[in-house]
Coordinates of N, CA and C in Angstrom, one line a residue:
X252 N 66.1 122.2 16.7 CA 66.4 122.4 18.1 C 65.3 123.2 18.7
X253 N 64.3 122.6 19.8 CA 63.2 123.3 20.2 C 63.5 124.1 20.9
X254 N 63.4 125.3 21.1 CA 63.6 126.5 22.0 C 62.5 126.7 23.2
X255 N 63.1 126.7 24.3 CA 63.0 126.4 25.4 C 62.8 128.2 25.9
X256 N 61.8 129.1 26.7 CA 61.8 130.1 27.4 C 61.4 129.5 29.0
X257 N 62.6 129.6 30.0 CA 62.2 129.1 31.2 C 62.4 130.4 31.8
X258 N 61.5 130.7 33.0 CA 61.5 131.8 33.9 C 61.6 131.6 35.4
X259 N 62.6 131.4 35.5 CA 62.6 131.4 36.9 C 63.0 132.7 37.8
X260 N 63.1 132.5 39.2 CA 63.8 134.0 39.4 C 65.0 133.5 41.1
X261 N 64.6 131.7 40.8 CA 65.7 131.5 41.7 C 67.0 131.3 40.4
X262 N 67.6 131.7 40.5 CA 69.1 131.7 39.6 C 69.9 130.4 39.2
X263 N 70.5 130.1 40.6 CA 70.3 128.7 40.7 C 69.9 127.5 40.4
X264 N 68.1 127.7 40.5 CA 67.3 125.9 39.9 C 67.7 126.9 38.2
X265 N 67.9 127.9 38.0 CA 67.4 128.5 36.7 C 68.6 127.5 35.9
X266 N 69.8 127.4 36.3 CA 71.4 127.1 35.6 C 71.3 126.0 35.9
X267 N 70.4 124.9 37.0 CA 70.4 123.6 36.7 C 69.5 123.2 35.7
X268 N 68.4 123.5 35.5 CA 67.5 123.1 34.7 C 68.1 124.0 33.1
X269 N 68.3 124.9 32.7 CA 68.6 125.2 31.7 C 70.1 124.2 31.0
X270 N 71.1 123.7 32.2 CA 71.9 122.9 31.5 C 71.4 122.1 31.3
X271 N 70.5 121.1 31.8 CA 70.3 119.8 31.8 C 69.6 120.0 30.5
X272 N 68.6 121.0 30.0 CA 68.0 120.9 28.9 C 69.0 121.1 27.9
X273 N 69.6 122.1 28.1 CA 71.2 122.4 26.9 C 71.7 120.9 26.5
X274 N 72.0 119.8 27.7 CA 72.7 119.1 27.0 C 71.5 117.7 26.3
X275 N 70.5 117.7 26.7 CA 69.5 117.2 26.1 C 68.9 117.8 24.3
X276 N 70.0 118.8 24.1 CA 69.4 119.0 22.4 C 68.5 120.3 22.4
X277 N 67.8 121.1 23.7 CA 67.1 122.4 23.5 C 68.1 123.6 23.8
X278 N 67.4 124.4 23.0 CA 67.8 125.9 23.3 C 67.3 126.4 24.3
X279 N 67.9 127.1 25.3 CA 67.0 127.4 26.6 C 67.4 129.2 26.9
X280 N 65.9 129.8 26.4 CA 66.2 131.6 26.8 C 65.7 131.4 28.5
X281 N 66.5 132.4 29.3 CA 66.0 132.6 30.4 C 65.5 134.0 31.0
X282 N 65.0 134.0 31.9 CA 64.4 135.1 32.2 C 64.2 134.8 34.0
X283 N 64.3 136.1 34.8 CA 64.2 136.1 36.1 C 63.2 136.4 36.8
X284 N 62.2 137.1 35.9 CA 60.7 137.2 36.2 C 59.6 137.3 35.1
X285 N 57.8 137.6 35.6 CA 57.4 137.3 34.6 C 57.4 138.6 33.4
X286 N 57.5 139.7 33.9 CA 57.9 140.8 33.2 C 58.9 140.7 32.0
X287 N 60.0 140.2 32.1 CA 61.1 139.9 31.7 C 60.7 138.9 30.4
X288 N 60.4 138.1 31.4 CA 59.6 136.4 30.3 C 58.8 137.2 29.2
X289 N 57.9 137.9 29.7 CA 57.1 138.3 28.4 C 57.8 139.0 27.4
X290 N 58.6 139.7 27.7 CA 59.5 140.1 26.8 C 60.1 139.5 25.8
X291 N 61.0 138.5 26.6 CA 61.3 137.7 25.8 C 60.7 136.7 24.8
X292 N 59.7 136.4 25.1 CA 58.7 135.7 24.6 C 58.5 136.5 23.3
X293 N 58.0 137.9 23.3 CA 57.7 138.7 22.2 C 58.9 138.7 21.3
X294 N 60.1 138.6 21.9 CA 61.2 138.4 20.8 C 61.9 137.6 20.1
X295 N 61.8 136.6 20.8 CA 62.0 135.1 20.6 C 61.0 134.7 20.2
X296 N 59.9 134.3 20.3 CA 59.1 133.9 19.9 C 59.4 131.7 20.0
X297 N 59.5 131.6 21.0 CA 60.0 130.1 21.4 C 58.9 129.1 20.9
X298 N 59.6 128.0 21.7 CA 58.5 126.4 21.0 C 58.0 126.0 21.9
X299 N 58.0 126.9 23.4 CA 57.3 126.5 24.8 C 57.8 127.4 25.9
X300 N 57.3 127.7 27.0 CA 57.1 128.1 27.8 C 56.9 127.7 29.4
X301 N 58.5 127.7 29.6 CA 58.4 126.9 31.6 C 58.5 128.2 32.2
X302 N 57.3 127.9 33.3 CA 57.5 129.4 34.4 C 57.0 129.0 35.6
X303 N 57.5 129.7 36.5 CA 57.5 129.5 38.0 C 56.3 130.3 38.1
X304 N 55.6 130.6 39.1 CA 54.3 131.0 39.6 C 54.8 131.9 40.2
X305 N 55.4 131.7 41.6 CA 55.7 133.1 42.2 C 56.9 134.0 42.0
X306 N 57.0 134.9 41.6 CA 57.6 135.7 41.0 C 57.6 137.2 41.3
X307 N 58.4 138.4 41.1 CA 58.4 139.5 41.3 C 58.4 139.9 40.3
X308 N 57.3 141.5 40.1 CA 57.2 142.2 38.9 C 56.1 141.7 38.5
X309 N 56.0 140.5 38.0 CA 54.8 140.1 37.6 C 54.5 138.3 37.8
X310 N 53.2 138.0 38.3 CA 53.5 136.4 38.8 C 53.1 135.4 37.2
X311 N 53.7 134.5 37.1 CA 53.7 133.5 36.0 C 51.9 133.1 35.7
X312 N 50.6 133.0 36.5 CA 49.8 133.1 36.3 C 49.4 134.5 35.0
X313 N 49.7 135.8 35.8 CA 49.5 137.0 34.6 C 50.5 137.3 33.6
X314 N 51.5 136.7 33.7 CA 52.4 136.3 32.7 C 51.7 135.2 31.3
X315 N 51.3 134.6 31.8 CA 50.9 133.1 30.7 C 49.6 133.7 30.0
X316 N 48.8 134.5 31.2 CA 47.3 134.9 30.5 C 47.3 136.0 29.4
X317 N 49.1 137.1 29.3 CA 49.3 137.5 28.3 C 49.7 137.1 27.5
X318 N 50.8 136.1 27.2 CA 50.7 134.9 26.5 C 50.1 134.4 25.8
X319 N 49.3 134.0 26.1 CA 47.7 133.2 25.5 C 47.1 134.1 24.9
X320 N 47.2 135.2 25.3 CA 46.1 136.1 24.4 C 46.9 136.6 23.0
X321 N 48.4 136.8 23.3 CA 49.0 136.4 21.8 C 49.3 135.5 20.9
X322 N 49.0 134.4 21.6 CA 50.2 132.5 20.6 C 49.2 131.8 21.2
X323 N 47.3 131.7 21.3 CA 46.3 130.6 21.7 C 47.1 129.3 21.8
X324 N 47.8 129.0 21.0 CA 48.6 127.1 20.7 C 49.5 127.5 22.0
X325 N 50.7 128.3 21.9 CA 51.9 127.7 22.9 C 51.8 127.0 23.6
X326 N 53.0 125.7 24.0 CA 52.2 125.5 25.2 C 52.9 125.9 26.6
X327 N 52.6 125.6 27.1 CA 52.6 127.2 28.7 C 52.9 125.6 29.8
X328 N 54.1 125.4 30.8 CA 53.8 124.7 31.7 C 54.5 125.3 32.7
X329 N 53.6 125.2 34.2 CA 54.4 126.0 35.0 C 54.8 124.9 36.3
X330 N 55.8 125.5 36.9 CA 56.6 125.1 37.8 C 56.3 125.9 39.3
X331 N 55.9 125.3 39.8 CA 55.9 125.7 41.4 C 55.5 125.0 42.6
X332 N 55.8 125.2 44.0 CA 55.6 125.1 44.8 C 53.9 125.1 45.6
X333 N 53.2 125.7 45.0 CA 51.9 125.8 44.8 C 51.0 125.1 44.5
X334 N 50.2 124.1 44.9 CA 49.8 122.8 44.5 C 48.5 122.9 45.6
X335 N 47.7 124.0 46.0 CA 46.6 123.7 46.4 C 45.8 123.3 45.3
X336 N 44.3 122.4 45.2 CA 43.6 122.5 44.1 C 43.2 123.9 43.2
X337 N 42.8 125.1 43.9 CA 42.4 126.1 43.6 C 43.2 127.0 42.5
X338 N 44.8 126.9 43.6 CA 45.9 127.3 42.3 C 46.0 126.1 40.9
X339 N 46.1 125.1 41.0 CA 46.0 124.3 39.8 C 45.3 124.6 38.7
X340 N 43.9 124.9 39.3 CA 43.1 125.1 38.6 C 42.7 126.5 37.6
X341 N 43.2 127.2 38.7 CA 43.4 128.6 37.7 C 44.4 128.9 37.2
X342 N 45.7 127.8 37.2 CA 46.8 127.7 36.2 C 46.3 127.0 35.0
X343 N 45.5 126.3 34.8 CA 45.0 125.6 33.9 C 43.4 126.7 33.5
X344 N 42.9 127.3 33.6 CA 41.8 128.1 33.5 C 42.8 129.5 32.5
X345 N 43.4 129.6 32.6 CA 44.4 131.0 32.4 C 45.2 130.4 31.0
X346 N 45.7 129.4 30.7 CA 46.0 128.8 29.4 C 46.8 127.6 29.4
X347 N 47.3 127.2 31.0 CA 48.4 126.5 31.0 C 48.0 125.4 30.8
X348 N 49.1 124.6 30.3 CA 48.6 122.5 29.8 C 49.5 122.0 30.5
X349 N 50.4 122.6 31.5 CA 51.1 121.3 32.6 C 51.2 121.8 34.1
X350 N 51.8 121.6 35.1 CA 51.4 121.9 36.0 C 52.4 120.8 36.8
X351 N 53.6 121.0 37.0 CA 54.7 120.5 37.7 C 55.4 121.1 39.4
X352 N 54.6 119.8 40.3 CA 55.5 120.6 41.4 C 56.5 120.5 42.3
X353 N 57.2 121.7 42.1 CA 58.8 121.8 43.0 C 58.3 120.7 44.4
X354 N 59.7 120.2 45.1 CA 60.7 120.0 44.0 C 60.7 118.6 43.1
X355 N 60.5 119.0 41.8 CA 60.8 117.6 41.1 C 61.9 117.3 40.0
X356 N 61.6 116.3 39.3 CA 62.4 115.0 38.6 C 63.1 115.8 37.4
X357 N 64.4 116.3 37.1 CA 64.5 116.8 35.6 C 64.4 116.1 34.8
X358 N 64.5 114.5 35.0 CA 63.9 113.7 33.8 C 62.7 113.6 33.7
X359 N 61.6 113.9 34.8 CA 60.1 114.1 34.3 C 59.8 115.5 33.8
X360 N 60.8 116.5 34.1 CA 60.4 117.6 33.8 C 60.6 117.8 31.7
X361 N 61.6 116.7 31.8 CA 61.9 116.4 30.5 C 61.0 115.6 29.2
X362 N 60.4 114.5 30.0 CA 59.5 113.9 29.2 C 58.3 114.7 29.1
X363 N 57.8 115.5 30.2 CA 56.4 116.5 29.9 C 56.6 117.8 29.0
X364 N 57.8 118.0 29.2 CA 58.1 119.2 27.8 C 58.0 118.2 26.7
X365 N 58.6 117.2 26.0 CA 58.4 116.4 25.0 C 57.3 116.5 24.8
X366 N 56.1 116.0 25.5 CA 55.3 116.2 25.3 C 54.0 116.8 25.2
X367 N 54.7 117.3 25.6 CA 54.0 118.8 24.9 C 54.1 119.6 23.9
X368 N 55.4 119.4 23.7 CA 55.5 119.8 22.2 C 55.5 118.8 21.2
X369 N 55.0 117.3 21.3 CA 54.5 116.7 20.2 C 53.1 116.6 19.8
X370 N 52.4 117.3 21.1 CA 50.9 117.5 21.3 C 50.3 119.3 20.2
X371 N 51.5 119.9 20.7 CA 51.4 121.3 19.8 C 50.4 120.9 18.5
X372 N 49.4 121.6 18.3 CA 48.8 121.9 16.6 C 49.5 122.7 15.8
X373 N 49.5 122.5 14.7 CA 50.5 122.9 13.2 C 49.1 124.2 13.2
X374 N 50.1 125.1 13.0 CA 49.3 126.4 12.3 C 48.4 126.4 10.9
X375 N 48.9 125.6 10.2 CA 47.7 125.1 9.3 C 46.5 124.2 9.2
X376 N 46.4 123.8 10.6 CA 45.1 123.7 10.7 C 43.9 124.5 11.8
X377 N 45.0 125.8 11.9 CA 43.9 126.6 12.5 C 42.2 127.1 11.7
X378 N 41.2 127.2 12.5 CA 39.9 127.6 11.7 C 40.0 128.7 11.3
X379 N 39.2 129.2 10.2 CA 39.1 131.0 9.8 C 38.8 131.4 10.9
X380 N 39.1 132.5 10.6 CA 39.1 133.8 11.6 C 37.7 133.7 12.1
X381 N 36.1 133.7 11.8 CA 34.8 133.3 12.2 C 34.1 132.4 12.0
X382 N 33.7 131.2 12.9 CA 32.7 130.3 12.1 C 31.9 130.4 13.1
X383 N 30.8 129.3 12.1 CA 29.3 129.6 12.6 C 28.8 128.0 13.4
X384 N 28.5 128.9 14.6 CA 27.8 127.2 15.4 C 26.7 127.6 15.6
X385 N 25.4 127.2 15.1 CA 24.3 127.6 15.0 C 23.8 129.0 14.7
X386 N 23.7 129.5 15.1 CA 23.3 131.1 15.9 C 24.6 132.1 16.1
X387 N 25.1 131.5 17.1 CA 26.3 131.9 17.5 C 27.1 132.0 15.9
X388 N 28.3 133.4 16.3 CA 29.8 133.3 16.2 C 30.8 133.0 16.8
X389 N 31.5 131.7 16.0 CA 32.8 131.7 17.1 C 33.9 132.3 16.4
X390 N 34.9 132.8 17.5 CA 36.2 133.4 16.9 C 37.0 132.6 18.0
X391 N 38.4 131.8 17.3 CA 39.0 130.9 17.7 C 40.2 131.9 18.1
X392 N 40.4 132.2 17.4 CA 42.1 133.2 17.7 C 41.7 134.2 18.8
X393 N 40.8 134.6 18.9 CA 40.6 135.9 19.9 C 39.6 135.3 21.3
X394 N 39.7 134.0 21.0 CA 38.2 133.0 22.0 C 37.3 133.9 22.6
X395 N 36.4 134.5 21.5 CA 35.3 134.8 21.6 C 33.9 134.1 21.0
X396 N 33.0 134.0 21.4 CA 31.5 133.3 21.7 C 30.9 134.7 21.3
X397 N 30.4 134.8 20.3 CA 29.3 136.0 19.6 C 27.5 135.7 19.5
X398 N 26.7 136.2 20.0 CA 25.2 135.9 19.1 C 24.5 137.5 19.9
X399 N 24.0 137.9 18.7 CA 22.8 139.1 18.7 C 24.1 140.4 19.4
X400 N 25.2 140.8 18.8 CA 25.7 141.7 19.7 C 26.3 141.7 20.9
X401 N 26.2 140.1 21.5 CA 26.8 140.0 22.9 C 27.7 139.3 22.9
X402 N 28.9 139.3 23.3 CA 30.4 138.4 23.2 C 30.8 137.6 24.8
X403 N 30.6 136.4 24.9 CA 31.5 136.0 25.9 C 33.0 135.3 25.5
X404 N 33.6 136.5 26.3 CA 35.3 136.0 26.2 C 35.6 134.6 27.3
X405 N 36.0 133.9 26.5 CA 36.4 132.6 26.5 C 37.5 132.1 27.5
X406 N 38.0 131.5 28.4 CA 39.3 130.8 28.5 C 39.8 130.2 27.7
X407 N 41.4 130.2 27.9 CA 42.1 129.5 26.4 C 41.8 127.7 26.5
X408 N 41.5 127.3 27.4 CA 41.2 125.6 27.1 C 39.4 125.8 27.0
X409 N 38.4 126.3 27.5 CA 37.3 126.8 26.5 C 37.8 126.8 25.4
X410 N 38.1 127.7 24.6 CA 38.4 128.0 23.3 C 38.6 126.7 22.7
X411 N 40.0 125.9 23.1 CA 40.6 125.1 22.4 C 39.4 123.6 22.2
X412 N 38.6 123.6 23.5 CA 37.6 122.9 23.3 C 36.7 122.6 22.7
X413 N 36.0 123.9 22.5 CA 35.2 124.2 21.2 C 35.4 124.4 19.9
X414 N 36.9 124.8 20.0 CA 37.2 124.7 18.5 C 37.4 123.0 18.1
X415 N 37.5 122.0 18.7 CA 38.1 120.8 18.7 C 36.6 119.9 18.5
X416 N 35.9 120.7 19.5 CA 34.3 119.8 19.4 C 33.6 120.6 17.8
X417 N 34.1 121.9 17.3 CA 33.7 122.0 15.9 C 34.1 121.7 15.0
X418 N 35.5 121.2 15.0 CA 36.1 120.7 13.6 C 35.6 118.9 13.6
X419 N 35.4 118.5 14.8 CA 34.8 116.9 14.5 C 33.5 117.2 14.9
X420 N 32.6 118.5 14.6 CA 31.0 118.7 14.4 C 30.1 117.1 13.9
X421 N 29.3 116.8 14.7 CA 28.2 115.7 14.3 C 29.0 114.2 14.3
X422 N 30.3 114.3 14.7 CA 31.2 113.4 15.0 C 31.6 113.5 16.3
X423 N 32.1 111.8 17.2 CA 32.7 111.9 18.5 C 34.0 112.1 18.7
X424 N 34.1 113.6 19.7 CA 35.8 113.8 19.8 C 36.3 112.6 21.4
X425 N 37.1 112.2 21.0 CA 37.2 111.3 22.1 C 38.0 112.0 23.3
X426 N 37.6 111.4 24.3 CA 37.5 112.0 25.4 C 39.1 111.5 26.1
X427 N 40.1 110.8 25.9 CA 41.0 110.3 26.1 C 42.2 111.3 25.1
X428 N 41.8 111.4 24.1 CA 42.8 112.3 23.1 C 42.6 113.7 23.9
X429 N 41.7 114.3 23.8 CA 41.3 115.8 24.3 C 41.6 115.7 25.6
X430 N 42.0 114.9 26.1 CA 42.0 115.3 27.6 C 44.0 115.4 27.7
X431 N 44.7 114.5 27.0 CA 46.4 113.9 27.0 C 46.5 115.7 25.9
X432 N 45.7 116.0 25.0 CA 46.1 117.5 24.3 C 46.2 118.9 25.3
X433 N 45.2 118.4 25.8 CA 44.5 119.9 26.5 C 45.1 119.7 27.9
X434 N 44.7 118.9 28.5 CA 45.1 118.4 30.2 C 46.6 117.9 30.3
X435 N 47.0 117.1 29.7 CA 48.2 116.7 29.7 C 48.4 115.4 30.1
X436 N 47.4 114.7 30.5 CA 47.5 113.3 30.3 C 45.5 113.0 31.1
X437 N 45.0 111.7 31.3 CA 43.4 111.4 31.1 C 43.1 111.1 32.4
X438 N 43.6 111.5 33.4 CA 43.9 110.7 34.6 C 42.1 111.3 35.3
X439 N 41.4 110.9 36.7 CA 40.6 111.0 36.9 C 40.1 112.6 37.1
X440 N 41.1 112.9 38.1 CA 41.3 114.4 38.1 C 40.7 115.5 36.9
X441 N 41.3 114.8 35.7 CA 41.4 115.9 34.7 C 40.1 115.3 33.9
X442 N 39.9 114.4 34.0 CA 38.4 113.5 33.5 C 37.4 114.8 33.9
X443 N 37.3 115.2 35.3 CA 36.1 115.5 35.9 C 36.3 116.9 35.5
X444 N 37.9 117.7 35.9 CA 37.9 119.1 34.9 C 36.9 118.9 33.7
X445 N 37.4 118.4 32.9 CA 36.9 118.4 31.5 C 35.3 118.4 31.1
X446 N 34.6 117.4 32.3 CA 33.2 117.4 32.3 C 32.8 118.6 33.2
X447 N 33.6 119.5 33.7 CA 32.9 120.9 33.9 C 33.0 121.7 33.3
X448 N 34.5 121.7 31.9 CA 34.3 123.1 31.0 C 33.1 122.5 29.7
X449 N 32.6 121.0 29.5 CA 31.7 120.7 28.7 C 30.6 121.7 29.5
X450 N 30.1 121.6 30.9 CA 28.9 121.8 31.0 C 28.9 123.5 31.1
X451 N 30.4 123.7 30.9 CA 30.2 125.3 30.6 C 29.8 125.9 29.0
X452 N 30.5 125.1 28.6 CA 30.2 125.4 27.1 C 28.5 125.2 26.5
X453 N 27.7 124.1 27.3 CA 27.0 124.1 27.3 C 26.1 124.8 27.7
X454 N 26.1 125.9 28.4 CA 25.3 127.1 29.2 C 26.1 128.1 28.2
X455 N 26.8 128.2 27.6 CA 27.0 129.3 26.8 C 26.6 129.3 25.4
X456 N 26.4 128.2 25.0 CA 25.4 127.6 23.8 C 23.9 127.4 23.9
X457 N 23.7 127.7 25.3 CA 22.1 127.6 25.6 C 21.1 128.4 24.7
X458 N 21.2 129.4 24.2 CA 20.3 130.0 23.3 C 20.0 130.0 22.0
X459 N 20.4 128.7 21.9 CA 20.2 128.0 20.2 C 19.7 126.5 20.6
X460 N 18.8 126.5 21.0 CA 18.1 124.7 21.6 C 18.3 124.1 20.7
X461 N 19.2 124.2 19.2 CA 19.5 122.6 18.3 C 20.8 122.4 18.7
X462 N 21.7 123.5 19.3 CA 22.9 122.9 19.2 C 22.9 121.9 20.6
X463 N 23.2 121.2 20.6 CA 24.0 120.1 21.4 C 25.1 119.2 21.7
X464 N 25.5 119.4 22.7 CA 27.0 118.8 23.4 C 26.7 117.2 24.0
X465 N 26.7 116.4 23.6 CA 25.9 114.5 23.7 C 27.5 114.4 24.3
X466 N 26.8 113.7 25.7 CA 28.3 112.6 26.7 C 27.8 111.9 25.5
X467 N 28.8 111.1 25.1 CA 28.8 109.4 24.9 C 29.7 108.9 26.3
X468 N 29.1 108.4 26.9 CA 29.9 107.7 27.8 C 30.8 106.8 28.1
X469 N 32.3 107.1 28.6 CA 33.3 106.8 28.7 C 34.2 106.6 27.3
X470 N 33.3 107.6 26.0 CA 34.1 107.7 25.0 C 34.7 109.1 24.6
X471 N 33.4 109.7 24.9 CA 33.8 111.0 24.5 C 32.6 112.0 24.4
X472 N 32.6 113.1 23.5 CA 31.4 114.0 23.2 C 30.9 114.5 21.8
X473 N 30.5 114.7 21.7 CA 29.6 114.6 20.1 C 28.6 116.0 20.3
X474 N 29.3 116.9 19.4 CA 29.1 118.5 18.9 C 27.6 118.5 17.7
X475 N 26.3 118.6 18.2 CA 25.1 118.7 17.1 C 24.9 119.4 16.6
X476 N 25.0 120.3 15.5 CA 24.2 121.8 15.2 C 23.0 121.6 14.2

């Protein structure tokens, strides 16, 4: 039975959405803000994470980013009313992999938690604690970027990126798979995200001229060292 942490702080959507998951087969902890949620989160330790954006005490944005910095994998989807590009984008920059807006479908709210948790990575195939891409140190668990003494801290879909373009190193990671893992599904939108955290990774790899990040176009990208 997958355990469900949903945070809302309307009460109300909180007891409709929490039944409808109850009677669909999940466990559902709740919580009224993000203060609260992280708590729970640290105690429960759940199989996903639904949260509202606007919030008191603390907003579901700095909620998820502490999150992330403890469980890299969870997956994090939030719920709100907030649908400018800019908020999307830094809901997804911060760790989250879905991005649902009020008011919507409890049957779609239902299929995109499924999926998300059939997308989750198994803990045994996390990388050691440090590997090496050229020059650089990476550290996956703490998404840190190392060379000569200097560290750039990472976002958690950075992170998940790089760690994905290094385990299929000198191989193409396809660009349809990593986008439905990371993004949540391949749609144009999230196509063009994706070609801007490549060209970030790629400025942060800049000081090793062998490593290389290759578009294969409309398949994917291919990691050189």
């Amino acid at each position: 039975m997958p355990t469900v942490l949903l945070i809302e702080d309307e009460p109300a959507l909180g007891m409709i959405v929490s039944d409808s998951l109850g009677v669909r087969g999940f466990k559902v902890i709740n919580a009224l803000n993000g203060a609260e949620g992280l708590n729970m989160f640290r105690e429960h330790q759940p199989d996903i994470v639904v949260a509202d954006v606007m919030m008191p005490e603390m907003d579901g944005f700095t909620m998820a980013e502490l999150i992330r910095k403890e469980n890299p994998h969870i997956p994090i989807m939030f719920l709100t009313a907030r649908s400018q590009t800019a908020d999307v984008v830094r809901g997804f920059e911060l760790g989250g992999n879905d991005y649902l807006k009020k008011p919507f479908s409890l049957d779609e709210l239902i299929v995109r938690i499924n999926a998300l948790l059939r997308s989750k990575p198994e803990v045994q195939n996390e990388l050691p604690t440090l590997v090496n891409i050229g020059r650089y140190r990476f550290d996956p668990s703490r998404q840190k970027l190392m060379l000569d003494g200097q560290e750039v801290l990472l976002s958690h879909r950075e992170a998940e990126l790089l760690r994905r373009l290094y385990e299929q190193r000198n191989q193409v990671l396809g660009r349809s798979s990593v986008l439905t893992e990371l993004w949540g599904d391949d749609s144009f939108f999230n196509g063009r995200s994706l070609d801007v955290f490549i060209t970030r990774l790629r400025r942060y790899l800049r000081e090793d001229a062998k490593i290389q990040i290759i578009n294969i176009r409309g398949i994917g990208y291919k990691l050189i060292i």
